[in-house]
Short mmCIF file of C-alpha atoms in Angstrom, two decimals:
data_model
loop_
_atom_site.label_atom_id
_atom_site.label_comp_id
_atom_site.label_asym_id
_atom_site.label_seq_id
_atom_site.Cartn_x
_atom_site.Cartn_y
_atom_site.Cartn_z
CA MET T 1 12.58 6.16 -10.31
CA LEU T 2 9.86 7.72 -7.75
CA HIS T 3 9.65 10.78 -6.57
CA MET T 4 10.12 10.49 -2.77
CA GLY T 5 8.30 13.61 -0.56
CA ASN T 6 9.59 11.58 2.63
CA PRO T 7 12.73 11.80 3.47
CA LYS T 8 12.60 8.00 5.44
CA HIS T 9 11.36 6.36 2.02
CA ALA T 10 14.30 8.15 0.11
CA ASP T 11 17.53 6.67 -1.22
CA ILE T 12 18.87 10.15 -2.81
CA LEU T 13 18.43 13.41 -1.28
CA LEU T 14 18.84 16.10 -3.96
CA ILE T 15 19.21 19.79 -3.12
CA THR T 16 18.84 23.05 -4.82
CA GLY T 17 19.60 26.51 -3.37
CA PRO T 18 22.15 27.05 -0.61
CA ALA T 19 23.08 26.57 2.64
CA ASN T 20 22.19 29.83 5.16
CA ARG T 21 21.83 29.85 8.57
CA ARG T 22 17.58 28.97 9.04
CA ASN T 23 17.95 25.94 6.86
CA ALA T 24 20.84 24.50 8.04
CA ARG T 25 19.43 22.76 10.70
CA VAL T 26 16.59 21.29 8.76
CA LEU T 27 18.88 20.45 6.09
CA LYS T 28 21.28 18.34 8.95
CA THR T 29 17.66 16.81 10.23
CA LEU T 30 16.50 15.78 6.39
CA TYR T 31 20.05 14.27 5.92
CA GLU T 32 19.92 12.17 9.50
CA GLN T 33 16.43 10.99 8.31
CA THR T 34 17.69 9.62 4.77
CA PRO T 35 18.30 6.09 5.81
CA GLU T 36 21.67 4.54 5.20
CA PRO T 37 22.76 3.71 2.10
CA LYS T 38 22.26 7.11 1.05
CA VAL T 39 24.01 9.52 -1.75
CA VAL T 40 23.07 13.52 -1.73
CA VAL T 41 23.24 15.33 -4.77
CA ALA T 42 23.58 19.13 -5.08
CA VAL T 43 22.02 20.26 -7.98
CA GLY T 44 22.45 23.87 -9.61
CA THR T 45 25.59 26.18 -8.92
CA CYS T 46 23.88 27.54 -5.67
CA ALA T 47 23.63 24.07 -3.91
CA CYS T 48 27.13 23.53 -5.17
CA THR T 49 28.86 27.05 -4.02
CA GLY T 50 25.94 29.25 -2.96
CA GLY T 51 26.50 30.93 -6.11
CA ILE T 52 25.27 34.25 -6.48
CA PHE T 53 24.51 33.96 -2.55
CA HIS T 54 27.69 33.14 -1.93
CA ASN T 55 28.61 36.64 0.00
CA CYS T 56 24.99 37.48 1.16
CA PRO T 57 25.77 37.23 5.20
CA ASN T 58 23.42 35.23 6.32
CA VAL T 59 24.35 32.31 3.64
CA LEU T 60 26.84 29.55 4.71
CA GLY T 61 27.95 28.55 1.13
CA GLY T 62 27.40 25.78 -0.74
CA VAL T 63 25.10 22.72 0.86
CA ASP T 64 28.40 21.02 1.30
CA LYS T 65 29.54 23.30 4.69
CA VAL T 66 26.49 21.13 6.55
CA ILE T 67 26.44 17.69 5.08
CA PRO T 68 28.91 15.61 3.05
CA ILE T 69 27.49 15.89 -0.89
CA ASP T 70 28.86 13.03 -3.21
CA VAL T 71 27.45 14.40 -6.47
CA TYR T 72 28.21 17.99 -7.36
CA VAL T 73 25.45 19.32 -10.96
CA PRO T 74 26.81 22.79 -11.81
CA GLY T 75 24.91 25.22 -13.99
CA CYS T 76 22.80 28.01 -13.30
CA ALA T 77 19.73 27.22 -13.66
CA ALA T 78 21.19 23.42 -14.26
CA ARG T 79 19.85 21.72 -17.17
CA PRO T 80 17.59 18.69 -17.34
CA GLU T 81 20.06 16.64 -18.96
CA SER T 82 22.68 17.36 -16.42
CA ILE T 83 20.18 16.54 -13.55
CA ILE T 84 19.24 13.61 -15.02
CA ASP T 85 23.28 12.55 -15.61
CA GLY T 86 24.07 13.51 -12.00
CA VAL T 87 21.17 11.29 -10.83
CA VAL T 88 22.76 8.02 -12.53
CA LEU T 89 25.90 9.09 -11.17
CA ALA T 90 24.60 9.49 -7.87
CA LEU T 91 22.84 5.89 -8.46
CA GLN T 92 26.75 4.61 -9.49
CA LYS T 93 27.54 5.68 -6.36
CA LEU T 94 24.71 4.13 -4.43
CA ALA T 95 25.49 0.74 -5.71
CA GLU T 96 28.92 1.49 -4.93
CA LYS T 97 28.34 2.21 -1.14
CA ARG T 98 25.71 -0.87 -0.69
CA VAL T 99 28.63 -3.38 -2.04
CA GLU T 100 30.55 -1.30 0.59
CA GLU T 101 28.38 -1.69 3.60
CA GLU T 102 27.77 -5.92 2.91
CA ALA T 103 31.74 -6.32 2.86
CA MET J 1 -7.02 -38.75 3.43
CA ASP J 2 -5.84 -37.69 -0.24
CA GLY J 3 -8.74 -35.38 -0.47
CA TRP J 4 -7.31 -33.94 2.72
CA LEU J 5 -3.87 -33.72 1.23
CA LEU J 6 -4.89 -32.34 -1.54
CA SER J 7 -6.75 -29.01 -0.72
CA LEU J 8 -3.69 -28.91 1.99
CA THR J 9 -1.13 -28.57 -1.01
CA VAL J 10 -3.24 -26.20 -2.77
CA ALA J 11 -3.76 -24.09 0.23
CA VAL J 12 0.42 -23.86 0.83
CA GLY J 13 1.01 -23.53 -2.88
CA LEU J 14 -1.42 -20.30 -2.80
CA VAL J 15 -0.19 -18.76 0.55
CA VAL J 16 3.23 -19.18 -0.99
CA ALA J 17 2.13 -17.67 -4.38
CA ALA J 18 0.35 -15.00 -3.21
CA PRO J 19 3.21 -12.50 -2.42
CA PHE J 20 4.52 -12.96 -6.04
CA ILE J 21 1.35 -12.72 -7.53
CA GLY J 22 0.86 -9.64 -5.49
CA GLY J 23 4.04 -8.08 -6.55
CA ILE J 24 3.41 -8.47 -9.89
CA LEU J 25 0.11 -7.21 -9.38
CA SER J 26 1.55 -4.08 -8.30
CA GLY J 27 4.37 -4.19 -11.15
CA ILE J 28 1.85 -3.97 -13.50
CA ASP J 29 -0.32 -1.41 -11.80
CA ARG J 30 3.28 1.43 -11.76
CA LYS J 31 3.89 0.22 -16.01
CA LEU J 32 -0.03 0.92 -16.58
CA THR J 33 0.35 3.61 -14.82
CA ALA J 34 3.94 4.76 -16.35
CA ARG J 35 2.16 3.96 -20.35
CA MET J 36 -0.80 6.04 -19.22
CA GLN J 37 1.02 9.01 -18.79
CA ASN J 38 3.22 8.67 -21.60
CA ARG J 39 6.54 7.06 -19.50
CA VAL J 40 8.32 4.18 -20.05
CA GLY J 41 7.73 2.51 -16.52
CA PRO J 42 9.37 0.42 -14.57
CA PRO J 43 10.38 -3.13 -15.39
CA ILE J 44 7.07 -5.46 -14.09
CA ILE J 45 9.29 -6.84 -11.25
CA GLN J 46 10.42 -3.86 -10.37
CA PRO J 47 8.33 -4.00 -6.83
CA PHE J 48 10.20 -6.73 -5.78
CA TYR J 49 13.45 -5.07 -6.08
CA ASP J 50 12.14 -2.24 -4.34
CA LEU J 51 11.03 -4.81 -1.16
CA LEU J 52 14.77 -6.23 -1.94
CA LYS J 53 15.94 -2.99 -1.22
CA LEU J 54 13.94 -1.57 1.58
CA TRP J 55 15.04 -4.94 3.72
CA GLY J 56 18.42 -3.99 2.65
CA LYS J 57 18.52 -0.28 4.43
CA GLU J 58 18.92 1.26 7.53
CA SER J 59 15.39 0.92 9.18
CA PHE J 60 14.39 3.64 11.85
CA VAL J 61 11.69 3.21 14.45
CA ALA J 62 10.23 5.54 17.02
CA SER J 63 10.63 2.24 19.46
CA ARG J 64 10.62 -1.35 19.59
CA PHE J 65 6.39 -1.49 19.72
CA GLN J 66 6.44 0.17 16.23
CA ALA J 67 8.91 -2.53 14.49
CA LEU J 68 6.97 -5.00 16.06
CA LEU J 69 2.99 -3.68 15.32
CA ALA J 70 4.80 -3.69 11.47
CA PHE J 71 5.54 -7.03 12.00
CA SER J 72 2.47 -7.47 13.24
CA PHE J 73 0.78 -6.27 9.79
CA MET J 74 2.31 -8.68 8.30
CA VAL J 75 1.87 -11.28 9.97
CA PHE J 76 -2.12 -10.67 10.29
CA SER J 77 -2.84 -10.25 6.76
CA VAL J 78 -0.31 -13.64 5.97
CA VAL J 79 -3.12 -15.01 8.42
CA ALA J 80 -6.17 -14.19 7.24
CA PHE J 81 -5.20 -15.14 3.70
CA THR J 82 -4.08 -18.86 4.89
CA LEU J 83 -7.51 -19.03 6.66
CA LEU J 84 -9.15 -17.77 3.84
CA VAL J 85 -7.93 -20.72 1.42
CA LEU J 86 -7.69 -23.27 4.22
CA ALA J 87 -11.97 -22.53 3.79
CA GLN J 88 -12.05 -21.28 7.86
CA ASP J 89 -14.67 -19.12 9.82
CA LEU J 90 -15.21 -16.26 7.64
CA LEU J 91 -15.79 -14.15 11.12
CA LEU J 92 -12.72 -15.00 12.50
CA ILE J 93 -11.08 -13.96 8.55
CA VAL J 94 -12.53 -10.43 8.84
CA PHE J 95 -11.88 -9.89 12.17
CA VAL J 96 -7.88 -11.10 11.98
CA ILE J 97 -8.23 -8.74 8.56
CA SER J 98 -8.82 -5.90 10.39
CA LEU J 99 -7.00 -6.20 13.55
CA ALA J 100 -3.68 -6.22 10.35
CA ASP J 101 -5.54 -2.69 9.88
CA VAL J 102 -5.42 -1.57 13.43
CA CYS J 103 -1.76 -2.75 13.73
CA LEU J 104 -0.91 -0.54 11.18
CA VAL J 105 -2.92 2.47 12.78
CA LEU J 106 -1.22 1.90 15.92
CA GLY J 107 1.86 2.25 13.92
CA SER J 108 1.57 5.52 12.69
CA TYR J 109 0.89 6.73 16.04
CA CYS J 110 3.92 5.61 17.50
CA GLY J 111 5.86 8.48 15.97
CA ARG J 112 5.17 12.16 16.61
CA SER J 113 4.61 13.11 13.10
CA PRO J 114 1.56 15.25 12.03
CA TYR J 115 1.69 13.24 8.90
CA SER J 116 2.13 10.24 10.35
CA TYR J 117 -1.14 11.04 13.07
CA LEU J 118 -3.22 12.24 9.67
CA GLY J 119 -2.39 9.02 7.49
CA GLY J 120 -3.71 7.71 11.17
CA ARG J 121 -6.93 9.02 11.25
CA ARG J 122 -7.63 8.36 7.35
CA GLU J 123 -7.04 4.96 7.77
CA LEU J 124 -9.45 4.56 10.50
CA LEU J 125 -12.21 6.29 8.71
CA GLN J 126 -11.09 4.38 5.60
CA MET J 127 -11.84 1.10 8.22
CA LEU J 128 -14.79 2.50 9.35
CA ALA J 129 -16.15 2.82 5.32
CA TYR J 130 -15.18 -0.52 4.76
CA GLU J 131 -15.16 -2.94 7.66
CA PRO J 132 -19.01 -2.68 7.80
CA ILE J 133 -19.40 -3.81 4.24
CA LEU J 134 -17.25 -6.59 4.97
CA ILE J 135 -19.03 -7.75 7.67
CA LEU J 136 -22.62 -6.93 6.13
CA ALA J 137 -20.87 -9.21 3.39
CA VAL J 138 -20.26 -12.40 6.08
CA VAL J 139 -23.89 -12.30 7.32
CA ASN J 140 -25.05 -12.43 3.80
CA ILE J 141 -23.25 -15.14 3.41
CA TYR J 142 -24.39 -16.35 6.65
CA ALA J 143 -27.83 -15.88 5.32
CA ALA J 144 -27.25 -17.88 2.05
CA THR J 145 -25.42 -20.65 3.26
CA GLY J 146 -26.37 -20.98 6.46
CA SER J 147 -22.99 -21.14 7.61
CA PHE J 148 -19.94 -18.73 8.39
CA MET J 149 -17.24 -21.08 7.40
CA VAL J 150 -15.78 -20.64 3.81
CA GLU J 151 -16.63 -24.73 3.31
CA GLY J 152 -20.49 -24.08 2.96
CA VAL J 153 -19.68 -21.49 0.02
CA PHE J 154 -18.77 -24.79 -1.86
CA LYS J 155 -21.28 -27.04 -0.41
CA LEU J 156 -23.85 -24.49 -1.77
CA GLY J 157 -23.59 -26.25 -5.47
CA PHE J 158 -23.91 -22.95 -7.51
CA PRO J 159 -22.40 -19.55 -7.47
CA LEU J 160 -23.23 -17.22 -4.58
CA VAL J 161 -23.48 -14.13 -6.54
CA ILE J 162 -26.82 -15.67 -7.77
CA LEU J 163 -28.29 -14.84 -4.45
CA LEU J 164 -25.97 -12.01 -3.34
CA PRO J 165 -25.29 -9.75 -6.29
CA GLY J 166 -25.59 -6.79 -4.40
CA VAL J 167 -22.89 -7.70 -1.68
CA PHE J 168 -20.73 -8.14 -4.69
CA LEU J 169 -21.17 -5.07 -5.90
CA ALA J 170 -20.70 -3.29 -2.24
CA LEU J 171 -17.12 -5.36 -1.81
CA LEU J 172 -16.33 -4.01 -5.79
CA ILE J 173 -16.99 -0.55 -4.26
CA ALA J 174 -14.88 -0.93 -1.16
CA LEU J 175 -12.27 -2.68 -2.99
CA PRO J 176 -10.53 0.94 -4.31
CA ILE J 177 -9.90 1.63 -0.05
CA GLU J 178 -8.49 -1.97 0.40
CA ALA J 179 -6.38 -0.92 -2.63
CA ARG J 180 -5.86 2.18 -1.81
CA LYS J 181 -6.15 3.40 -5.05
CA SER J 182 -8.51 6.72 -6.21
CA PRO J 183 -10.95 8.13 -5.30
CA PHE J 184 -10.43 6.59 -2.09
CA ASP J 185 -6.57 6.73 -1.31
CA ILE J 186 -7.28 9.03 1.47
CA SER J 187 -4.71 7.30 4.53
CA ALA J 188 -1.69 6.76 1.93
CA SER J 189 -1.83 9.14 -0.91
CA HIS J 190 0.11 6.80 -3.14
CA HIS J 191 -0.19 9.13 -5.74
CA ALA J 192 1.29 12.84 -4.41
CA HIS J 193 4.25 11.47 -2.67
CA GLN J 194 4.41 15.29 -1.02
CA GLU J 195 0.67 15.90 0.22
CA ILE J 196 0.80 14.21 3.09
CA VAL J 197 4.02 12.33 3.06
CA ARG J 198 2.44 8.77 2.33
CA GLY J 199 0.60 9.35 5.67
CA VAL J 200 0.61 6.26 7.35
CA PHE J 201 3.48 4.74 6.20
CA THR J 202 5.56 8.37 7.50
CA GLU J 203 7.04 6.70 10.15
CA PHE J 204 8.36 3.52 8.53
CA SER J 205 10.83 3.10 6.87
CA GLY J 206 13.63 0.00 5.61
CA PHE J 207 12.74 -2.93 6.86
CA SER J 208 9.25 -2.35 8.81
CA LEU J 209 7.87 -0.80 5.64
CA ALA J 210 9.07 -3.65 3.61
CA LEU J 211 7.28 -6.04 5.88
CA ILE J 212 4.13 -3.34 5.44
CA GLU J 213 5.25 -3.89 1.83
CA PHE J 214 4.66 -7.36 1.72
CA GLY J 215 1.60 -7.55 4.14
CA HIS J 216 -0.54 -5.42 1.67
CA TRP J 217 0.74 -8.01 -1.17
CA PHE J 218 -1.26 -10.61 0.96
CA LYS J 219 -4.21 -8.26 1.65
CA LEU J 220 -4.81 -7.14 -2.01
CA ILE J 221 -4.68 -10.83 -2.85
CA PHE J 222 -7.10 -12.03 0.12
CA TYR J 223 -9.29 -9.07 -1.20
CA LEU J 224 -9.32 -10.42 -4.69
CA ALA J 225 -9.79 -13.93 -3.17
CA LEU J 226 -12.81 -12.59 -1.47
CA LEU J 227 -14.51 -11.62 -4.56
CA ALA J 228 -13.58 -14.83 -6.39
CA LEU J 229 -15.45 -16.69 -3.15
CA PHE J 230 -18.94 -15.70 -4.65
CA TRP J 231 -18.14 -17.19 -7.86
CA VAL J 232 -17.37 -20.39 -6.44
CA PRO J 233 -17.86 -23.98 -8.69
CA LEU J 234 -16.26 -21.40 -11.19
CA LEU J 235 -13.61 -20.63 -9.49
CA TRP J 236 -11.48 -19.98 -12.48
CA LEU J 237 -13.94 -17.36 -13.85
CA GLY J 238 -14.09 -15.72 -10.02
CA ALA J 239 -10.31 -15.56 -9.93
CA VAL J 240 -10.21 -14.12 -14.11
CA LEU J 241 -13.24 -11.45 -13.21
CA ALA J 242 -11.58 -10.61 -9.72
CA PHE J 243 -8.25 -9.34 -12.04
CA ILE J 244 -10.23 -7.28 -14.63
CA PHE J 245 -11.93 -5.58 -11.94
CA TYR J 246 -8.38 -4.95 -10.24
CA PHE J 247 -7.29 -3.53 -13.69
CA ILE J 248 -10.94 -1.50 -13.79
CA ILE J 249 -9.79 -0.03 -10.54
CA MET J 250 -5.88 0.60 -11.67
CA ILE J 251 -7.50 2.40 -14.73
CA VAL J 252 -10.08 4.44 -12.76
CA ASP J 253 -6.92 5.17 -10.34
CA ASN J 254 -5.07 6.96 -12.85
CA ILE J 255 -8.65 8.85 -14.33
CA PHE J 256 -10.18 9.85 -10.99
CA PRO J 257 -8.92 12.39 -8.45
CA ARG J 258 -8.53 11.58 -5.24
CA LEU J 259 -11.43 12.98 -3.08
CA THR J 260 -12.25 14.05 1.00
CA TRP J 261 -12.72 11.31 3.29
CA THR J 262 -16.01 12.74 4.08
CA PHE J 263 -17.30 11.99 -0.02
CA MET J 264 -16.01 8.12 0.74
CA LEU J 265 -17.86 7.34 4.17
CA LYS J 266 -21.15 8.96 2.33
CA ALA J 267 -20.40 6.71 -0.92
CA VAL J 268 -19.46 3.76 0.41
CA TRP J 269 -22.10 4.06 3.48
CA LEU J 270 -25.15 5.04 1.00
CA ALA J 271 -23.92 2.66 -2.12
CA GLY J 272 -22.20 -0.23 -0.46
CA PHE J 273 -25.24 -0.51 2.79
CA THR J 274 -28.04 0.02 0.94
CA LEU J 275 -26.65 -2.68 -1.14
CA ALA J 276 -25.62 -5.11 1.04
CA VAL J 277 -28.76 -4.51 3.39
CA SER J 278 -31.27 -4.30 1.02
CA ASN J 279 -29.58 -8.08 -0.59
CA LEU J 280 -30.23 -9.36 2.81
CA ILE J 281 -34.00 -8.17 3.41
CA VAL J 282 -34.59 -9.47 -0.45
CA LEU J 283 -33.34 -12.35 0.61
CA ALA J 284 -34.97 -12.74 3.61
CA LEU J 285 -38.57 -11.80 2.12
CA LEU J 286 -38.08 -14.35 -0.64
CA GLY J 287 -37.15 -17.01 2.40
CA VAL J 288 -34.15 -18.30 0.07
CA GLY J 289 -31.28 -19.25 1.87
CA LEU J 290 -30.31 -21.86 3.65
CA ALA J 291 -30.72 -19.64 6.89
CA TRP J 292 -33.92 -19.56 6.74
CA ALA J 293 -34.91 -23.42 5.48
#
């Protein structure tokens, strides 16, 4: 498992933190730059639902308000074990998507 | 006729085997790196899985020209190695291998990303550092054997490294650049993926990236074959030594930090130039080598 800094070389997009009005556009661009098949993992309560920031005026809420999410990893902060668990789940989803794409 | 057929079979076999050796070498590299960092690491054949995965992924290209350039990089790398195993003209081989690099740089300039531009410029600096060493090596080989053909090295009858120890060392100094290893991995920044977002490779993805990776394996094997050429009647010894040097470079890669491009130019030009040129001068002064005969 390699930690990629470039969305164009990535398979799994790991997102931490909530979506707000400033980063929504960037988030969308990064999502579009990741080549198919791809899987998006939201790490932490903030990324899942907005967490403690959910009623801030600039915060839109969870990342799923902007881009589709495949795996939610809850927790504040999410434990390393649960992040690994989420990524393994994402890998299974990635394999499923690849089979779907081939069919 | 039989000898000709045999050499053709060997050449075809080597060209077919090269990507497998290159892939396994980079697999061993990843495993070794992981073990040095106290990780388990991927299986040795992981690079082949990665290549197949990239093959199946969606490919974003800035333009069709960029896709063509990625393809040309792969083709020129394969052609350079093929020319080497067919014992062709060394000058031509060096020009073809630099053409492959030029394709990569042009490809990185196709996108608008600043990281891609930065990587392209750094790749040009890398070329500026090692291309002169390659040309000087070829000139030295001409001085020693009286021919630009690889065949001349085979006709010499004794290892070239006896006449050209300086050139061999200069090529060793330049090897980490070609292998994209620290301390000279300035254009692609393999260990720090985030730093310049893989530099020259930023704008390539999916199938194009797979082609470039494939070409890179060929280039690596090409360079190791060039090192082995210096030991020619004892080609097996040369091959073993080339692999040993590559393993040393893997270890150096993990121990040394990446340095600035100014250091790279200084180190490679000062040490490499001095070694290669002084080797040539010594050959001329002593009058050894078939070119003076």
